[in-house]
Amino acid sequence: MDEDEYVELAQRINRADMMIGILPQSAAGTVVEGLGAAGRAGSARAWRELGMCYLGPDGDLLPAAPWSDWLPFDDPAEHARGRALRCFAEAAALGDREGALLFARCAREASGPAKEAARAWLRPHAREHPAAGYQYGLLEQWLGNPGAAVEHHLRAAEQGDADAAFELYVLFSTGAGVDRDDAEAARWLHRAAELGQPRALYNLGAAHATGNGAVHDPRLAVIYYERAARAGNARAAATLGVMYLMGSEVQEDEERAALWLDHADDLGHPVDEWLAQLGLPRP
C-alpha cells in the first residue's frame, strides 16, 4: 500500500467502518504502521491523518505509533488524545502549518510545555494566516497572557477571521487584557456576526429577543437564531424549536418546532432533557 491508500484507510476508520464491522480490527495496526512509516520518512500529511484517526471514534483501538524521542513536552500518551498530540507535533516540527494548528488546538487540555511548543510552531505562520494568528492569540490567553493575545486577534480579525472577531468581543466585554469597552465589544460582536460566527449570531439573537444589549425585536431575533442554527449552533436551533412550540414571540407552529428541535438534536443539543426541564412535550 502507498501513502494515499493508508490515508484512505484512516479516513474509513474515522467514519467508524471498523466500529460497525466493515473493516477488521487488524486495520488499526495496519494504519498506524503505514502512516507511522510515511511520517518518519518526512510526510506531515501522514502524521496529521494519523492524529485525526486517534481522535476519531475508534481512536482508543489504535496502538501507539513510532514517535520521535525529542518532542518538547512530556504529556502522557496512554490515551488517544495524547497520541494525537504527538502525531500533530511531528507534523508541526516538519514546518507544516496545518499540523501546527492541529497541535495548538489539541494542546488546550495539555501541559504548559505543550502550549509553549504550540506557540513556537505557530509563530512563523501567525502573521500571514488568520486562523494561525487567532490560535496564537488563544495560546497567549491559555498561558496567562491575555494582553499579549489582543494584537494577534486584532490582526486575524482584520484579515477576516470570524473567531478572532468574536474573541475580541469577549475580551472587550470582560476587560481581559484590555480596558473594558462595551461599545468596542459591541462593534466586534457585530463584525463577528457579519463574518458568520455562530456564537456571535446566537448572542445577537438573544440580545434582540430579550432587549438586553439591543433593541427588542422578535423578527430580528428569529433571523439571527436561524443564521446561527444553520451555521451549526445547537442552542440556537433548540431555542427556535421552543419558540415555535410555545408561540413565544412567533406564531405557534408545531411542524417548524419539530424541524428545529430535530436539527438541534443532530447538532448534539440535549433536546429531550431541556424540554423536560421546561415541562414541554416533544412535538
Tab-separated table of N, CA and C in Angstrom, residues 79-173:
chain	number	residue	atom	x	y	z
A	79	HIS	N	-3.495	7.429	26.275
A	79	HIS	CA	-4.818	7.519	25.682
A	79	HIS	C	-4.744	8.181	24.318
A	80	ALA	N	-5.851	8.083	23.586
A	80	ALA	CA	-5.867	8.509	22.195
A	80	ALA	C	-5.524	9.985	22.037
A	81	ARG	N	-6.010	10.857	22.930
A	81	ARG	CA	-5.757	12.279	22.759
A	81	ARG	C	-4.271	12.599	22.885
A	82	GLY	N	-3.591	11.951	23.818
A	82	GLY	CA	-2.161	12.160	23.955
A	82	GLY	C	-1.391	11.655	22.743
A	83	ARG	N	-1.870	10.589	22.141
A	83	ARG	CA	-1.227	10.060	20.939
A	83	ARG	C	-1.460	10.989	19.752
A	84	ALA	N	-2.663	11.533	19.666
A	84	ALA	CA	-2.941	12.512	18.608
A	84	ALA	C	-2.030	13.725	18.763
A	85	LEU	N	-1.846	14.179	19.998
A	85	LEU	CA	-0.987	15.327	20.261
A	85	LEU	C	0.414	15.081	19.709
A	86	ARG	N	0.933	13.878	19.911
A	86	ARG	CA	2.265	13.556	19.422
A	86	ARG	C	2.323	13.527	17.887
A	87	CYS	N	1.286	12.998	17.268
A	87	CYS	CA	1.258	12.983	15.800
A	87	CYS	C	1.253	14.404	15.241
A	88	PHE	N	0.429	15.259	15.804
A	88	PHE	CA	0.371	16.633	15.317
A	88	PHE	C	1.692	17.359	15.584
A	89	ALA	N	2.346	17.020	16.708
A	89	ALA	CA	3.650	17.615	16.995
A	89	ALA	C	4.665	17.231	15.935
A	90	GLU	N	4.641	15.973	15.498
A	90	GLU	CA	5.569	15.528	14.449
A	90	GLU	C	5.335	16.321	13.168
A	91	ALA	N	4.067	16.539	12.803
A	91	ALA	CA	3.763	17.310	11.595
A	91	ALA	C	4.207	18.761	11.764
A	92	ALA	N	3.929	19.340	12.934
A	92	ALA	CA	4.305	20.733	13.178
A	92	ALA	C	5.807	20.916	13.122
A	93	ALA	N	6.539	19.954	13.658
A	93	ALA	CA	8.004	20.043	13.667
A	93	ALA	C	8.595	19.996	12.259
A	94	LEU	N	7.824	19.477	11.300
A	94	LEU	CA	8.268	19.469	9.903
A	94	LEU	C	7.971	20.798	9.210
A	95	GLY	N	7.453	21.777	9.962
A	95	GLY	CA	7.140	23.083	9.403
A	95	GLY	C	5.759	23.167	8.784
A	96	ASP	N	4.914	22.181	9.046
A	96	ASP	CA	3.591	22.104	8.435
A	96	ASP	C	2.611	22.996	9.195
A	97	ARG	N	2.007	23.962	8.510
A	97	ARG	CA	1.107	24.903	9.166
A	97	ARG	C	-0.137	24.220	9.720
A	98	GLU	N	-0.749	23.332	8.937
A	98	GLU	CA	-1.944	22.659	9.407
A	98	GLU	C	-1.628	21.770	10.607
A	99	GLY	N	-0.458	21.138	10.581
A	99	GLY	CA	-0.042	20.339	11.730
A	99	GLY	C	0.135	21.203	12.970
A	100	ALA	N	0.709	22.396	12.794
A	100	ALA	CA	0.878	23.313	13.922
A	100	ALA	C	-0.470	23.761	14.476
A	101	LEU	N	-1.444	24.014	13.586
A	101	LEU	CA	-2.780	24.403	14.037
A	101	LEU	C	-3.459	23.271	14.796
A	102	LEU	N	-3.375	22.068	14.270
A	102	LEU	CA	-3.992	20.919	14.938
A	102	LEU	C	-3.346	20.674	16.300
A	103	PHE	N	-2.026	20.805	16.351
A	103	PHE	CA	-1.341	20.615	17.626
A	103	PHE	C	-1.786	21.682	18.633
A	104	ALA	N	-1.868	22.932	18.179
A	104	ALA	CA	-2.251	24.013	19.082
A	104	ALA	C	-3.658	23.789	19.628
A	105	ARG	N	-4.594	23.398	18.767
A	105	ARG	CA	-5.963	23.155	19.231
A	105	ARG	C	-5.998	22.007	20.232
A	106	CYS	N	-5.230	20.970	19.954
A	106	CYS	CA	-5.204	19.812	20.843
A	106	CYS	C	-4.504	20.145	22.161
A	107	ALA	N	-3.633	21.151	22.140
A	107	ALA	CA	-2.844	21.491	23.328
A	107	ALA	C	-3.647	22.236	24.384
A	108	ARG	N	-4.891	22.598	24.083
A	108	ARG	CA	-5.688	23.340	25.068
A	108	ARG	C	-5.781	22.581	26.384
A	109	GLU	N	-5.926	21.256	26.309
A	109	GLU	CA	-6.047	20.438	27.517
A	109	GLU	C	-4.702	19.851	27.944
A	110	ALA	N	-3.626	20.289	27.304
A	110	ALA	CA	-2.303	19.709	27.566
A	110	ALA	C	-1.520	20.573	28.555
A	111	SER	N	-0.265	20.215	28.760
A	111	SER	CA	0.586	20.878	29.745
A	111	SER	C	1.072	22.239	29.255
A	112	GLY	N	1.658	22.999	30.182
A	112	GLY	CA	2.267	24.275	29.820
A	112	GLY	C	3.349	24.125	28.770
A	113	PRO	N	4.281	23.166	28.931
A	113	PRO	CA	5.302	22.984	27.888
A	113	PRO	C	4.720	22.667	26.522
A	114	ALA	N	3.619	21.924	26.475
A	114	ALA	CA	2.979	21.643	25.186
A	114	ALA	C	2.422	22.931	24.580
A	115	LYS	N	1.809	23.781	25.393
A	115	LYS	CA	1.296	25.053	24.889
A	115	LYS	C	2.437	25.935	24.392
A	116	GLU	N	3.553	25.931	25.114
A	116	GLU	CA	4.699	26.731	24.688
A	116	GLU	C	5.263	26.209	23.369
A	117	ALA	N	5.298	24.893	23.204
A	117	ALA	CA	5.734	24.319	21.932
A	117	ALA	C	4.790	24.709	20.808
A	118	ALA	N	3.491	24.694	21.097
A	118	ALA	CA	2.499	25.085	20.091
A	118	ALA	C	2.722	26.532	19.659
A	119	ARG	N	2.985	27.385	20.605
A	119	ARG	CA	3.224	28.792	20.281
A	119	ARG	C	4.450	28.943	19.387
A	120	ALA	N	5.512	28.202	19.697
A	120	ALA	CA	6.729	28.282	18.883
A	120	ALA	C	6.488	27.780	17.463
A	121	TRP	N	5.739	26.702	17.318
A	121	TRP	CA	5.487	26.148	15.977
A	121	TRP	C	4.530	27.019	15.174
A	122	LEU	N	3.635	27.744	15.838
A	122	LEU	CA	2.700	28.620	15.130
A	122	LEU	C	3.312	29.965	14.761
A	123	ARG	N	4.341	30.368	15.484
A	123	ARG	CA	4.880	31.718	15.310
A	123	ARG	C	5.205	32.054	13.853
A	124	PRO	N	5.828	31.165	13.072
A	124	PRO	CA	6.150	31.532	11.677
A	124	PRO	C	4.916	31.754	10.801
A	125	HIS	N	3.760	31.261	11.230
A	125	HIS	CA	2.553	31.338	10.403
A	125	HIS	C	1.563	32.400	10.878
A	126	ALA	N	1.773	32.934	12.084
A	126	ALA	CA	0.734	33.729	12.744
A	126	ALA	C	0.434	35.044	12.035
A	127	ARG	N	1.418	35.675	11.416
A	127	ARG	CA	1.184	36.981	10.808
A	127	ARG	C	0.425	36.882	9.490
A	128	GLU	N	0.718	35.854	8.717
A	128	GLU	CA	0.173	35.788	7.368
A	128	GLU	C	-1.111	34.972	7.264
A	129	HIS	N	-1.364	34.117	8.249
A	129	HIS	CA	-2.515	33.224	8.145
A	129	HIS	C	-3.487	33.524	9.287
A	130	PRO	N	-4.722	33.992	8.971
A	130	PRO	CA	-5.642	34.418	10.036
A	130	PRO	C	-5.935	33.357	11.085
A	131	ALA	N	-6.182	32.106	10.665
A	131	ALA	CA	-6.502	31.061	11.649
A	131	ALA	C	-5.328	30.815	12.583
A	132	ALA	N	-4.109	30.890	12.039
A	132	ALA	CA	-2.928	30.713	12.881
A	132	ALA	C	-2.767	31.883	13.846
A	133	GLY	N	-3.057	33.096	13.378
A	133	GLY	CA	-2.973	34.256	14.261
A	133	GLY	C	-3.976	34.178	15.396
A	134	TYR	N	-5.204	33.761	15.068
A	134	TYR	CA	-6.224	33.599	16.101
A	134	TYR	C	-5.801	32.547	17.119
A	135	GLN	N	-5.303	31.420	16.634
A	135	GLN	CA	-4.906	30.348	17.542
A	135	GLN	C	-3.715	30.770	18.389
A	136	TYR	N	-2.810	31.551	17.798
A	136	TYR	CA	-1.666	32.060	18.560
A	136	TYR	C	-2.157	32.950	19.701
A	137	GLY	N	-3.165	33.782	19.408
A	137	GLY	CA	-3.728	34.609	20.465
A	137	GLY	C	-4.340	33.782	21.576
A	138	LEU	N	-5.048	32.706	21.201
A	138	LEU	CA	-5.622	31.832	22.235
A	138	LEU	C	-4.533	31.210	23.099
A	139	LEU	N	-3.439	30.819	22.475
A	139	LEU	CA	-2.345	30.237	23.255
A	139	LEU	C	-1.818	31.234	24.286
A	140	GLU	N	-1.688	32.493	23.882
A	140	GLU	CA	-1.256	33.508	24.845
A	140	GLU	C	-2.241	33.596	26.016
A	141	GLN	N	-3.538	33.503	25.719
A	141	GLN	CA	-4.536	33.538	26.788
A	141	GLN	C	-4.399	32.315	27.687
A	142	TRP	N	-4.250	31.130	27.088
A	142	TRP	CA	-4.141	29.902	27.874
A	142	TRP	C	-2.880	29.905	28.731
A	143	LEU	N	-1.857	30.627	28.273
A	143	LEU	CA	-0.611	30.713	29.039
A	143	LEU	C	-0.628	31.876	30.032
A	144	GLY	N	-1.799	32.526	30.168
A	144	GLY	CA	-1.941	33.580	31.167
A	144	GLY	C	-1.519	34.952	30.707
A	145	ASN	N	-1.485	35.193	29.369
A	145	ASN	CA	-1.054	36.482	28.836
A	145	ASN	C	-2.141	37.110	27.954
A	146	PRO	N	-3.314	37.419	28.504
A	146	PRO	CA	-4.395	37.942	27.650
A	146	PRO	C	-4.035	39.241	26.944
A	147	GLY	N	-3.214	40.088	27.596
A	147	GLY	CA	-2.812	41.331	26.947
A	147	GLY	C	-2.012	41.091	25.681
A	148	ALA	N	-1.161	40.062	25.702
A	148	ALA	CA	-0.355	39.736	24.524
A	148	ALA	C	-1.195	39.123	23.413
A	149	ALA	N	-2.380	38.626	23.768
A	149	ALA	CA	-3.234	37.981	22.769
A	149	ALA	C	-3.926	38.990	21.868
A	150	VAL	N	-4.155	40.204	22.371
A	150	VAL	CA	-5.020	41.150	21.676
A	150	VAL	C	-4.495	41.476	20.287
A	151	GLU	N	-3.206	41.756	20.157
A	151	GLU	CA	-2.669	42.155	18.853
A	151	GLU	C	-2.849	41.051	17.813
A	152	HIS	N	-2.753	39.805	18.247
A	152	HIS	CA	-2.911	38.685	17.308
A	152	HIS	C	-4.367	38.535	16.887
A	153	HIS	N	-5.293	38.688	17.831
A	153	HIS	CA	-6.712	38.632	17.483
A	153	HIS	C	-7.098	39.811	16.583
A	154	LEU	N	-6.548	40.985	16.859
A	154	LEU	CA	-6.851	42.143	16.024
A	154	LEU	C	-6.391	41.919	14.589
A	155	ARG	N	-5.174	41.440	14.433
A	155	ARG	CA	-4.648	41.210	13.081
A	155	ARG	C	-5.469	40.140	12.367
A	156	ALA	N	-5.763	39.046	13.071
A	156	ALA	CA	-6.531	37.959	12.448
A	156	ALA	C	-7.938	38.418	12.088
A	157	ALA	N	-8.570	39.207	12.974
A	157	ALA	CA	-9.921	39.696	12.693
A	157	ALA	C	-9.913	40.639	11.496
A	158	GLU	N	-8.902	41.491	11.412
A	158	GLU	CA	-8.800	42.399	10.272
A	158	GLU	C	-8.561	41.640	8.971
A	159	GLN	N	-8.001	40.422	9.084
A	159	GLN	CA	-7.805	39.575	7.911
A	159	GLN	C	-9.034	38.720	7.609
A	160	GLY	N	-10.092	38.898	8.415
A	160	GLY	CA	-11.347	38.222	8.125
A	160	GLY	C	-11.645	36.989	8.942
A	161	ASP	N	-10.925	36.771	10.050
A	161	ASP	CA	-11.182	35.588	10.868
A	161	ASP	C	-12.334	35.879	11.834
A	162	ALA	N	-13.445	35.136	11.669
A	162	ALA	CA	-14.647	35.371	12.473
A	162	ALA	C	-14.427	35.033	13.938
A	163	ASP	N	-13.682	33.966	14.216
A	163	ASP	CA	-13.457	33.569	15.608
A	163	ASP	C	-12.616	34.604	16.354
A	164	ALA	N	-11.639	35.195	15.659
A	164	ALA	CA	-10.834	36.242	16.289
A	164	ALA	C	-11.699	37.457	16.616
A	165	ALA	N	-12.617	37.809	15.713
A	165	ALA	CA	-13.519	38.931	15.979
A	165	ALA	C	-14.381	38.640	17.206
A	166	PHE	N	-14.878	37.421	17.314
A	166	PHE	CA	-15.700	37.075	18.481
A	166	PHE	C	-14.855	37.108	19.757
A	167	GLU	N	-13.611	36.662	19.679
A	167	GLU	CA	-12.746	36.682	20.863
A	167	GLU	C	-12.495	38.112	21.317
A	168	LEU	N	-12.376	39.037	20.375
A	168	LEU	CA	-12.209	40.443	20.750
A	168	LEU	C	-13.450	40.956	21.461
A	169	TYR	N	-14.622	40.526	21.010
A	169	TYR	CA	-15.856	40.869	21.723
A	169	TYR	C	-15.773	40.391	23.174
A	170	VAL	N	-15.322	39.155	23.378
A	170	VAL	CA	-15.222	38.613	24.738
A	170	VAL	C	-14.227	39.413	25.568
A	171	LEU	N	-13.063	39.722	24.989
A	171	LEU	CA	-12.023	40.430	25.736
A	171	LEU	C	-12.482	41.839	26.114
A	172	PHE	N	-13.088	42.561	25.162
A	172	PHE	CA	-13.519	43.927	25.462
A	172	PHE	C	-14.732	43.956	26.385
A	173	SER	N	-15.570	42.930	26.341
A	173	SER	CA	-16.749	42.928	27.218
A	173	SER	C	-16.405	42.504	28.640
